[in-house]
mmCIF file of C-alpha atoms and ligand atoms in Angstrom:
data_model
loop_
_atom_site.group_PDB
_atom_site.id
_atom_site.type_symbol
_atom_site.label_atom_id
_atom_site.label_comp_id
_atom_site.label_asym_id
_atom_site.label_seq_id
_atom_site.Cartn_x
_atom_site.Cartn_y
_atom_site.Cartn_z
ATOM 1 C CA MET A 716 78.246 51.930 92.408
ATOM 2 C CA ILE A 717 77.791 54.426 89.525
ATOM 3 C CA ARG A 718 77.662 57.265 92.007
ATOM 4 C CA LYS A 719 80.928 56.075 93.538
ATOM 5 C CA SER A 720 82.820 56.076 90.231
ATOM 6 C CA LEU A 721 81.466 59.540 89.464
ATOM 7 C CA LEU A 722 82.764 60.733 92.791
ATOM 8 C CA PHE A 723 86.101 59.209 91.938
ATOM 9 C CA LEU A 724 86.206 60.979 88.557
ATOM 10 C CA GLY A 725 85.208 64.206 90.255
ATOM 11 C CA LEU A 726 88.104 63.900 92.662
ATOM 12 C CA LEU A 727 90.537 63.555 89.799
ATOM 13 C CA PHE A 728 89.638 67.079 88.646
ATOM 14 C CA PHE A 729 90.476 68.513 92.019
ATOM 15 C CA ILE A 730 93.969 67.130 92.168
ATOM 16 C CA PRO A 731 96.192 70.116 92.926
ATOM 17 C CA HIS A 732 99.131 70.428 90.595
ATOM 18 C CA SER A 733 102.155 71.086 92.708
ATOM 19 C CA ALA A 734 105.118 72.543 90.870
ATOM 20 C CA ILE A 735 107.243 69.437 91.316
ATOM 21 C CA SER A 736 105.879 66.121 92.430
ATOM 22 C CA GLU A 737 107.934 64.910 95.329
ATOM 23 C CA ILE A 738 106.367 61.515 95.803
ATOM 24 C CA VAL A 739 107.164 58.961 93.117
ATOM 25 C CA VAL A 740 105.559 55.530 93.157
ATOM 26 C CA LYS A 741 106.974 52.573 91.245
ATOM 27 C CA ASN A 742 106.100 48.903 90.670
ATOM 28 C CA ALA A 743 102.611 49.068 92.141
ATOM 29 C CA TRP A 744 100.698 45.798 92.106
ATOM 30 C CA VAL A 745 97.687 44.227 93.731
ATOM 31 C CA ARG A 746 97.791 40.570 94.656
ATOM 32 C CA ALA A 747 95.231 38.769 92.514
ATOM 33 C CA ALA A 748 92.558 37.049 94.604
ATOM 34 C CA PRO A 749 89.661 34.719 93.826
ATOM 35 C CA ALA A 750 86.151 36.061 93.279
ATOM 36 C CA GLY A 751 84.318 36.663 96.542
ATOM 37 C CA SER A 752 87.410 37.883 98.436
ATOM 38 C CA LYS A 753 86.725 40.652 100.922
ATOM 39 C CA ALA A 754 90.112 42.346 100.828
ATOM 40 C CA MET A 755 93.169 42.602 98.607
ATOM 41 C CA ALA A 756 96.698 43.757 99.367
ATOM 42 C CA ALA A 757 98.486 46.389 97.266
ATOM 43 C CA TYR A 758 102.269 46.697 97.205
ATOM 44 C CA MET A 759 104.591 49.343 95.764
ATOM 45 C CA PHE A 760 107.795 51.293 96.159
ATOM 46 C CA ILE A 761 107.349 54.913 97.284
ATOM 47 C CA ASP A 762 110.130 57.438 96.931
ATOM 48 C CA ASN A 763 110.018 60.839 98.642
ATOM 49 C CA GLN A 764 112.266 62.977 96.469
ATOM 50 C CA GLY A 765 111.436 66.119 98.423
ATOM 51 C CA PRO A 766 113.583 67.489 101.258
ATOM 52 C CA LYS A 767 110.946 67.053 103.997
ATOM 53 C CA LYS A 768 108.960 64.294 105.579
ATOM 54 C CA MET A 769 105.642 63.553 103.845
ATOM 55 C CA SER A 770 102.753 61.574 105.325
ATOM 56 C CA SER A 771 99.785 60.003 103.627
ATOM 57 C CA SER A 772 96.486 61.551 104.685
ATOM 58 C CA LYS A 773 93.928 59.733 102.555
ATOM 59 C CA ILE A 774 93.905 56.763 100.239
ATOM 60 C CA ILE A 775 91.178 55.971 97.743
ATOM 61 C CA ALA A 776 91.082 52.822 95.636
ATOM 62 C CA ASN A 777 88.613 52.893 92.762
ATOM 63 C CA GLY A 778 86.128 50.040 93.040
ATOM 64 C CA PHE A 779 86.725 49.432 96.759
ATOM 65 C CA GLU A 780 84.809 50.668 99.772
ATOM 66 C CA LYS A 781 87.979 51.829 101.489
ATOM 67 C CA ALA A 782 91.744 51.541 101.677
ATOM 68 C CA GLU A 783 93.895 51.352 104.792
ATOM 69 C CA VAL A 784 97.583 51.118 105.625
ATOM 70 C CA HIS A 785 98.408 47.754 107.212
ATOM 71 C CA MET A 786 101.510 46.181 108.622
ATOM 72 C CA ILE A 787 102.216 42.492 109.163
ATOM 73 C CA PHE A 788 104.111 41.601 112.314
ATOM 74 C CA ILE A 789 105.393 38.080 112.771
ATOM 75 C CA SER A 790 106.779 37.021 116.133
ATOM 76 C CA ASN A 791 107.058 33.487 117.481
ATOM 77 C CA ASN A 792 105.694 32.454 114.077
ATOM 78 C CA ILE A 793 102.411 34.197 114.893
ATOM 79 C CA ALA A 794 101.300 36.578 112.162
ATOM 80 C CA GLN A 795 99.377 39.686 113.145
ATOM 81 C CA MET A 796 98.000 42.369 110.872
ATOM 82 C CA ARG A 797 97.705 45.865 112.324
ATOM 83 C CA LYS A 798 96.229 49.039 110.914
ATOM 84 C CA LEU A 799 98.567 52.033 110.835
ATOM 85 C CA GLU A 800 97.454 55.673 110.792
ATOM 86 C CA ASN A 801 99.442 56.535 107.697
ATOM 87 C CA ILE A 802 102.664 56.072 105.770
ATOM 88 C CA SER A 803 105.368 58.607 106.643
ATOM 89 C CA ILE A 804 108.506 58.949 104.583
ATOM 90 C CA ASP A 805 111.397 61.195 105.554
ATOM 91 C CA GLY A 806 112.832 63.578 102.981
ATOM 92 C CA LYS A 807 115.030 61.876 100.379
ATOM 93 C CA GLU A 808 113.971 58.487 101.714
ATOM 94 C CA SER A 809 111.891 55.705 100.286
ATOM 95 C CA ILE A 810 109.768 52.896 101.581
ATOM 96 C CA ALA A 811 108.813 49.503 100.150
ATOM 97 C CA LEU A 812 105.378 48.006 100.607
ATOM 98 C CA GLU A 813 105.935 44.287 100.132
ATOM 99 C CA PRO A 814 104.588 40.862 101.143
ATOM 100 C CA GLY A 815 105.169 40.150 104.836
ATOM 101 C CA GLY A 816 105.563 43.835 105.707
ATOM 102 C CA LEU A 817 103.575 46.949 104.799
ATOM 103 C CA HIS A 818 100.658 46.905 102.389
ATOM 104 C CA LEU A 819 97.636 48.928 101.434
ATOM 105 C CA MET A 820 94.594 46.909 102.362
ATOM 106 C CA LEU A 821 91.891 47.425 99.761
ATOM 107 C CA ILE A 822 88.636 46.523 101.479
ATOM 108 C CA ASN A 823 85.254 45.354 100.154
ATOM 109 C CA PRO A 824 85.592 45.402 96.374
ATOM 110 C CA ASN A 825 82.429 46.084 94.344
ATOM 111 C CA LYS A 826 83.732 43.207 92.259
ATOM 112 C CA VAL A 827 87.096 41.488 92.721
ATOM 113 C CA PRO A 828 89.285 42.798 89.854
ATOM 114 C CA LYS A 829 90.608 40.127 87.513
ATOM 115 C CA LYS A 830 94.219 39.143 86.972
ATOM 116 C CA ASN A 831 95.957 41.410 84.410
ATOM 117 C CA SER A 832 93.542 44.280 85.016
ATOM 118 C CA LYS A 833 94.478 47.485 86.827
ATOM 119 C CA VAL A 834 93.351 49.151 90.043
ATOM 120 C CA GLU A 835 93.422 52.913 90.231
ATOM 121 C CA ILE A 836 94.624 54.246 93.588
ATOM 122 C CA LEU A 837 94.857 57.851 94.738
ATOM 123 C CA MET A 838 97.248 58.575 97.580
ATOM 124 C CA PHE A 839 97.176 61.982 99.226
ATOM 125 C CA PHE A 840 100.434 63.052 100.853
ATOM 126 C CA GLU A 841 101.128 66.183 102.843
ATOM 127 C CA ASN A 842 103.403 68.029 105.219
ATOM 128 C CA GLU A 843 103.143 71.522 106.730
ATOM 129 C CA ASN A 844 103.972 73.314 103.498
ATOM 130 C CA ASN A 845 103.062 70.948 100.703
ATOM 131 C CA ALA A 846 100.271 68.650 99.564
ATOM 132 C CA GLU A 847 100.269 66.238 96.729
ATOM 133 C CA VAL A 848 98.102 63.545 95.197
ATOM 134 C CA VAL A 849 99.666 60.578 93.491
ATOM 135 C CA ARG A 850 97.595 58.606 91.026
ATOM 136 C CA ILE A 851 98.692 54.993 90.783
ATOM 137 C CA GLU A 852 97.721 52.290 88.330
ATOM 138 C CA ALA A 853 98.483 49.025 90.067
ATOM 139 C CA ASP A 854 98.674 45.788 88.078
ATOM 140 C CA VAL A 855 96.552 42.954 89.377
ATOM 141 C CA ARG A 856 98.795 39.897 89.324
ATOM 142 C CA SER A 857 100.135 36.958 91.283
ATOM 143 C CA GLN A 858 103.291 37.062 93.366
ATOM 144 C CA GLU A 859 106.587 36.653 91.523
ATOM 145 C CA LEU A 860 110.057 35.706 92.642
ATOM 146 C CA MET B 1239 87.125 34.754 120.219
ATOM 147 C CA VAL B 1240 89.054 31.550 120.336
ATOM 148 C CA LEU B 1241 92.300 31.513 122.188
ATOM 149 C CA ILE B 1242 94.536 28.525 122.434
ATOM 150 C CA ILE B 1243 97.977 28.403 123.884
ATOM 151 C CA GLN B 1244 99.538 25.110 124.639
ATOM 152 C CA LYS B 1245 102.994 24.046 125.504
ATOM 153 C CA GLY B 1246 104.850 23.023 122.386
ATOM 154 C CA PRO B 1247 106.461 19.662 121.767
ATOM 155 C CA ILE B 1248 110.057 19.088 122.805
ATOM 156 C CA LEU B 1249 112.342 20.364 120.112
ATOM 157 C CA ASN B 1250 115.852 19.287 119.403
ATOM 158 C CA GLU B 1251 118.066 21.329 117.155
ATOM 159 C CA LYS B 1252 120.748 18.694 116.822
ATOM 160 C CA GLN B 1253 119.377 16.504 114.075
ATOM 161 C CA PRO B 1254 118.596 17.033 111.345
ATOM 162 C CA ILE B 1255 119.847 20.610 111.296
ATOM 163 C CA LEU B 1256 117.392 22.899 109.560
ATOM 164 C CA GLN B 1257 117.868 26.523 108.590
ATOM 165 C CA SER B 1258 114.249 27.567 108.573
ATOM 166 C CA GLY B 1259 112.955 25.838 111.670
ATOM 167 C CA LYS B 1260 113.290 22.888 113.981
ATOM 168 C CA ALA B 1261 112.996 19.144 113.612
ATOM 169 C CA LEU B 1262 111.460 17.265 116.523
ATOM 170 C CA LYS B 1263 113.717 14.864 118.324
ATOM 171 C CA GLN B 1264 110.735 12.599 118.778
ATOM 172 C CA PRO B 1265 108.071 12.934 116.058
ATOM 173 C CA LEU B 1266 104.705 13.969 117.511
ATOM 174 C CA GLU B 1267 101.726 11.722 116.853
ATOM 175 C CA ILE B 1268 98.864 13.641 115.196
ATOM 176 C CA ILE B 1269 95.556 13.122 116.987
ATOM 177 C CA ASP B 1270 92.507 11.661 115.263
ATOM 178 C CA PHE B 1271 90.359 14.263 113.556
ATOM 179 C CA GLU B 1272 87.769 14.517 110.829
ATOM 180 C CA LEU B 1273 87.527 17.378 108.357
ATOM 181 C CA LYS B 1274 86.341 17.814 104.759
ATOM 182 C CA ASP B 1275 88.378 18.754 101.698
ATOM 183 C CA GLN B 1276 87.316 21.170 98.971
ATOM 184 C CA LYS B 1277 85.586 18.340 97.093
ATOM 185 C CA ASN B 1278 83.515 17.552 100.189
ATOM 186 C CA GLN B 1279 85.445 14.314 100.842
ATOM 187 C CA VAL B 1280 86.182 13.286 104.413
ATOM 188 C CA PHE B 1281 89.823 13.841 105.395
ATOM 189 C CA THR B 1282 91.270 12.154 108.494
ATOM 190 C CA LYS B 1283 94.647 11.503 110.041
ATOM 191 C CA ASN B 1284 95.030 8.434 107.787
ATOM 192 C CA ASP B 1285 95.119 10.688 104.746
ATOM 193 C CA PHE B 1286 98.480 11.998 105.993
ATOM 194 C CA LYS B 1287 100.024 8.543 105.680
ATOM 195 C CA ASN B 1288 102.355 7.355 102.887
ATOM 196 C CA GLN B 1289 103.391 10.838 101.793
ATOM 197 C CA PHE B 1290 105.052 13.952 103.144
ATOM 198 C CA THR B 1291 102.673 16.786 103.933
ATOM 199 C CA LEU B 1292 103.382 20.478 104.246
ATOM 200 C CA LEU B 1293 100.588 21.734 106.474
ATOM 201 C CA PHE B 1294 99.635 25.252 107.455
ATOM 202 C CA PHE B 1295 96.667 27.062 108.993
ATOM 203 C CA GLY B 1296 95.049 30.251 107.733
ATOM 204 C CA TYR B 1297 91.889 31.726 106.235
ATOM 205 C CA THR B 1298 91.010 32.507 102.639
ATOM 206 C CA ASN B 1299 90.374 36.194 103.326
ATOM 207 C CA CYS B 1300 93.937 36.550 104.609
ATOM 208 C CA PRO B 1301 95.383 39.064 102.148
ATOM 209 C CA ASP B 1302 99.122 38.748 102.702
ATOM 210 C CA VAL B 1303 100.649 35.956 104.777
ATOM 211 C CA CYS B 1304 98.536 32.988 103.587
ATOM 212 C CA PRO B 1305 98.852 33.631 99.830
ATOM 213 C CA SER B 1306 102.605 34.254 100.276
ATOM 214 C CA THR B 1307 102.966 30.886 102.004
ATOM 215 C CA ILE B 1308 100.885 29.152 99.324
ATOM 216 C CA TYR B 1309 103.051 30.756 96.694
ATOM 217 C CA LYS B 1310 106.283 29.565 98.320
ATOM 218 C CA LEU B 1311 105.020 26.046 98.991
ATOM 219 C CA SER B 1312 103.580 25.522 95.560
ATOM 220 C CA GLN B 1313 106.770 26.745 93.836
ATOM 221 C CA MET B 1314 108.767 24.412 96.033
ATOM 222 C CA LYS B 1315 106.511 21.426 95.479
ATOM 223 C CA LYS B 1316 106.890 21.755 91.707
ATOM 224 C CA LYS B 1317 110.688 21.818 91.937
ATOM 225 C CA ILE B 1318 111.048 19.008 94.462
ATOM 226 C CA SER B 1319 108.592 16.745 92.627
ATOM 227 C CA GLN B 1320 110.638 17.204 89.471
ATOM 228 C CA ASP B 1321 113.935 16.416 91.166
ATOM 229 C CA ILE B 1322 112.781 13.671 93.540
ATOM 230 C CA PRO B 1323 109.818 12.027 91.775
ATOM 231 C CA GLU B 1324 109.617 9.245 94.379
ATOM 232 C CA ALA B 1325 108.936 11.706 97.204
ATOM 233 C CA THR B 1326 105.201 12.408 97.270
ATOM 234 C CA LEU B 1327 104.582 15.842 98.676
ATOM 235 C CA GLU B 1328 101.141 17.228 99.486
ATOM 236 C CA ILE B 1329 100.282 20.762 100.537
ATOM 237 C CA VAL B 1330 97.404 20.996 102.997
ATOM 238 C CA PHE B 1331 95.737 24.231 104.095
ATOM 239 C CA ILE B 1332 93.412 24.126 107.118
ATOM 240 C CA THR B 1333 91.064 27.049 107.573
ATOM 241 C CA LEU B 1334 90.672 28.743 110.949
ATOM 242 C CA ASP B 1335 87.519 30.404 109.598
ATOM 243 C CA PRO B 1336 85.058 27.578 108.828
ATOM 244 C CA GLU B 1337 82.215 30.085 109.136
ATOM 245 C CA ARG B 1338 83.167 31.786 105.852
ATOM 246 C CA ASP B 1339 85.427 29.101 104.379
ATOM 247 C CA THR B 1340 82.932 26.519 103.184
ATOM 248 C CA THR B 1341 84.015 23.653 100.928
ATOM 249 C CA ASP B 1342 82.813 25.702 97.928
ATOM 250 C CA ARG B 1343 84.875 28.700 98.946
ATOM 251 C CA LEU B 1344 87.924 26.459 99.489
ATOM 252 C CA ASP B 1345 87.386 24.870 96.068
ATOM 253 C CA GLU B 1346 87.402 28.291 94.424
ATOM 254 C CA TYR B 1347 90.450 29.356 96.444
ATOM 255 C CA MET B 1348 92.509 26.236 95.712
ATOM 256 C CA ASN B 1349 91.664 26.379 92.009
ATOM 257 C CA PHE B 1350 92.807 29.981 91.959
ATOM 258 C CA PHE B 1351 96.214 29.413 93.570
ATOM 259 C CA ASP B 1352 97.111 25.740 93.106
ATOM 260 C CA SER B 1353 94.479 23.129 92.340
ATOM 261 C CA THR B 1354 96.786 20.335 93.537
ATOM 262 C CA MET B 1355 96.556 21.707 97.084
ATOM 263 C CA ILE B 1356 94.141 20.258 99.614
ATOM 264 C CA GLY B 1357 91.982 22.709 101.558
ATOM 265 C CA LEU B 1358 90.268 21.513 104.727
ATOM 266 C CA THR B 1359 87.296 22.882 106.646
ATOM 267 C CA GLY B 1360 84.733 21.445 109.045
ATOM 268 C CA GLU B 1361 83.482 21.701 112.599
ATOM 269 C CA ILE B 1362 85.258 24.394 114.606
ATOM 270 C CA SER B 1363 85.695 21.874 117.443
ATOM 271 C CA GLU B 1364 87.735 19.606 115.136
ATOM 272 C CA ILE B 1365 89.849 22.547 113.975
ATOM 273 C CA VAL B 1366 90.428 23.657 117.575
ATOM 274 C CA LYS B 1367 91.423 20.122 118.563
ATOM 275 C CA LEU B 1368 93.948 19.778 115.773
ATOM 276 C CA SER B 1369 95.364 23.269 116.222
ATOM 277 C CA ALA B 1370 95.864 22.565 119.942
ATOM 278 C CA ASN B 1371 97.646 19.328 119.046
ATOM 279 C CA LEU B 1372 100.091 21.283 116.882
ATOM 280 C CA SER B 1373 100.347 24.283 119.252
ATOM 281 C CA VAL B 1374 98.717 26.582 116.749
ATOM 282 C CA PHE B 1375 97.482 29.853 118.193
ATOM 283 C CA PHE B 1376 94.619 31.775 116.621
ATOM 284 C CA GLN B 1377 92.553 34.726 117.653
ATOM 285 C CA ARG B 1378 89.670 36.342 115.812
ATOM 286 C CA ILE B 1379 89.968 40.129 115.538
ATOM 287 C CA ASN B 1380 86.604 41.773 114.931
ATOM 288 C CA LYS B 1381 86.494 45.025 113.012
ATOM 289 C CA GLU B 1382 83.614 47.301 112.021
ATOM 290 C CA ASP B 1383 83.529 45.764 108.539
ATOM 291 C CA GLY B 1384 84.311 42.104 109.166
ATOM 292 C CA TYR B 1385 87.065 40.234 110.901
ATOM 293 C CA ASP B 1386 90.614 38.936 110.523
ATOM 294 C CA PHE B 1387 92.735 36.489 112.459
ATOM 295 C CA ASN B 1388 96.044 36.644 114.226
ATOM 296 C CA HIS B 1389 97.397 33.161 113.781
ATOM 297 C CA THR B 1390 100.382 30.873 113.854
ATOM 298 C CA ALA B 1391 101.712 30.835 110.309
ATOM 299 C CA SER B 1392 104.274 28.036 110.729
ATOM 300 C CA ILE B 1393 104.683 25.371 108.073
ATOM 301 C CA PHE B 1394 104.382 21.905 109.601
ATOM 302 C CA VAL B 1395 106.100 18.959 107.986
ATOM 303 C CA ILE B 1396 104.132 15.744 108.555
ATOM 304 C CA ASN B 1397 106.003 12.523 107.886
ATOM 305 C CA THR B 1398 104.760 9.414 106.070
ATOM 306 C CA GLU B 1399 103.439 7.951 109.344
ATOM 307 C CA ALA B 1400 101.173 10.922 110.080
ATOM 308 C CA GLN B 1401 103.523 12.366 112.694
ATOM 309 C CA LEU B 1402 104.739 15.925 113.018
ATOM 310 C CA GLY B 1403 108.411 15.854 112.055
ATOM 311 C CA ALA B 1404 109.370 19.501 111.905
ATOM 312 C CA SER B 1405 107.967 22.992 112.044
ATOM 313 C CA LEU B 1406 109.337 25.733 109.832
ATOM 314 C CA SER B 1407 109.172 29.503 110.060
ATOM 315 C CA PRO B 1408 106.897 31.309 107.594
ATOM 316 C CA ILE B 1409 109.372 34.142 107.136
ATOM 317 C CA SER B 1410 112.147 31.902 105.832
ATOM 318 C CA SER B 1411 113.197 32.421 102.242
ATOM 319 C CA LEU B 1412 112.038 30.088 99.530
ATOM 320 C CA GLU B 1413 115.611 28.794 99.175
ATOM 321 C CA MET B 1414 115.982 27.929 102.859
ATOM 322 C CA LEU B 1415 112.599 26.228 103.018
ATOM 323 C CA GLU B 1416 113.338 24.271 99.885
ATOM 324 C CA GLU B 1417 116.664 23.010 101.170
ATOM 325 C CA ASP B 1418 115.148 21.958 104.498
ATOM 326 C CA ILE B 1419 112.233 20.173 102.915
ATOM 327 C CA ARG B 1420 114.606 18.347 100.582
ATOM 328 C CA THR B 1421 116.574 17.235 103.648
ATOM 329 C CA LEU B 1422 113.420 16.039 105.395
ATOM 330 C CA VAL B 1423 111.879 14.131 102.481
ATOM 331 C CA SER B 1424 115.076 12.425 101.392
ATOM 332 C CA LYS B 1425 115.942 11.197 104.887
HETATM 333 CU CU1 CU C 2587 95.837 44.021 105.580
#
C-alpha cells in the first residue's frame, strides 16, 4: 500500500506540462459507499477546449487498484454495465459523466474513502499531436438533486 | 450464471394512467416466499400486507443504478409520508447476490443509505422463485476481479394485500415517480 502511494507521487512529477491545458474537468465527485464496498462510481463534467478530439489513455485513482470507464445501458428496464475502452471527446465538445450513464469505476479500494473526503484521480488524455494529464480531486459525497 | 426470462403479467395502460410505468389491470398475487431482513428476522409475503411497498432488486456492490434508485425512493418516501401520513410506505430491497450480501452486509448498507429501508437476503432458490414471479431478469457477469449483475431495475409497487399493482421504470425522474406513487397510494 505504501509502495503504491509512492508510485502515485512519483507519477505526479512526470506530468508533462503542456502549454495550454485543453481538458478541463469540473464538479468531480465519487458516490459515497459503505465500508467493504468493492467499487465506487466517479462522476464529472469534462470539457475539451482544444480544437481536436482527445481520448483518455489511462486513468489512475489513488487508493484504488484500478479505474475503468463504464457505461450503464438500460433497455426493457434491464440495467447493464459495460466497460468502454476510453472516453473520447471531440474538439470544443464536452461530456458529462453522471448517474445512469457514464462513470469512472474505481475498483478495489485499499480502504473505502469516507464521506466528505477526497479521491485523487489522474486522467491521461491524448491525440496524435498532444498529450495531457488532468489531476482531479473528487469529493466523496452522496447523490444530490 | 442464473438466467430467468418469464412472460410478464398482463398490463393495461388504461387505468390508472401512470407516467413512469404501468399499472396492472388485474393485480398479480405474490407467491409465498421466505427471506431474512437485515436484522436477521424472517420476512414473508405476509409482511407486505397492510402497507404499500416499493420493491426493487439489486446487489450492494452495484455502484450506480441501485444507489440511484435508493436515493430516489428514499427522497420520495420522506415527502409522501409527510403529505399523506395515513399511507404507510415501505421500501424493500432484495439482493440478487446472497453470496456476498449477508444480513450483516445488508445491515451496514441500509444504515448507510436509509436505515428505514428493509433489505432482504436468503436462499438463492427463494430469490429465484420470487424474481420469476415478478418477471425479474438477472445474469451474473464474471470478471477477472469479481463479478457484477445485469438485472431488471424496475420499481415494483405492492399493494396492501401483497399483490403487485404496478411496475415503474427506473429511469423515470423523481417527479414522475413521485406523482405516480401518490396516485397509487391514495387510490
Ligand atoms: Cu461501473
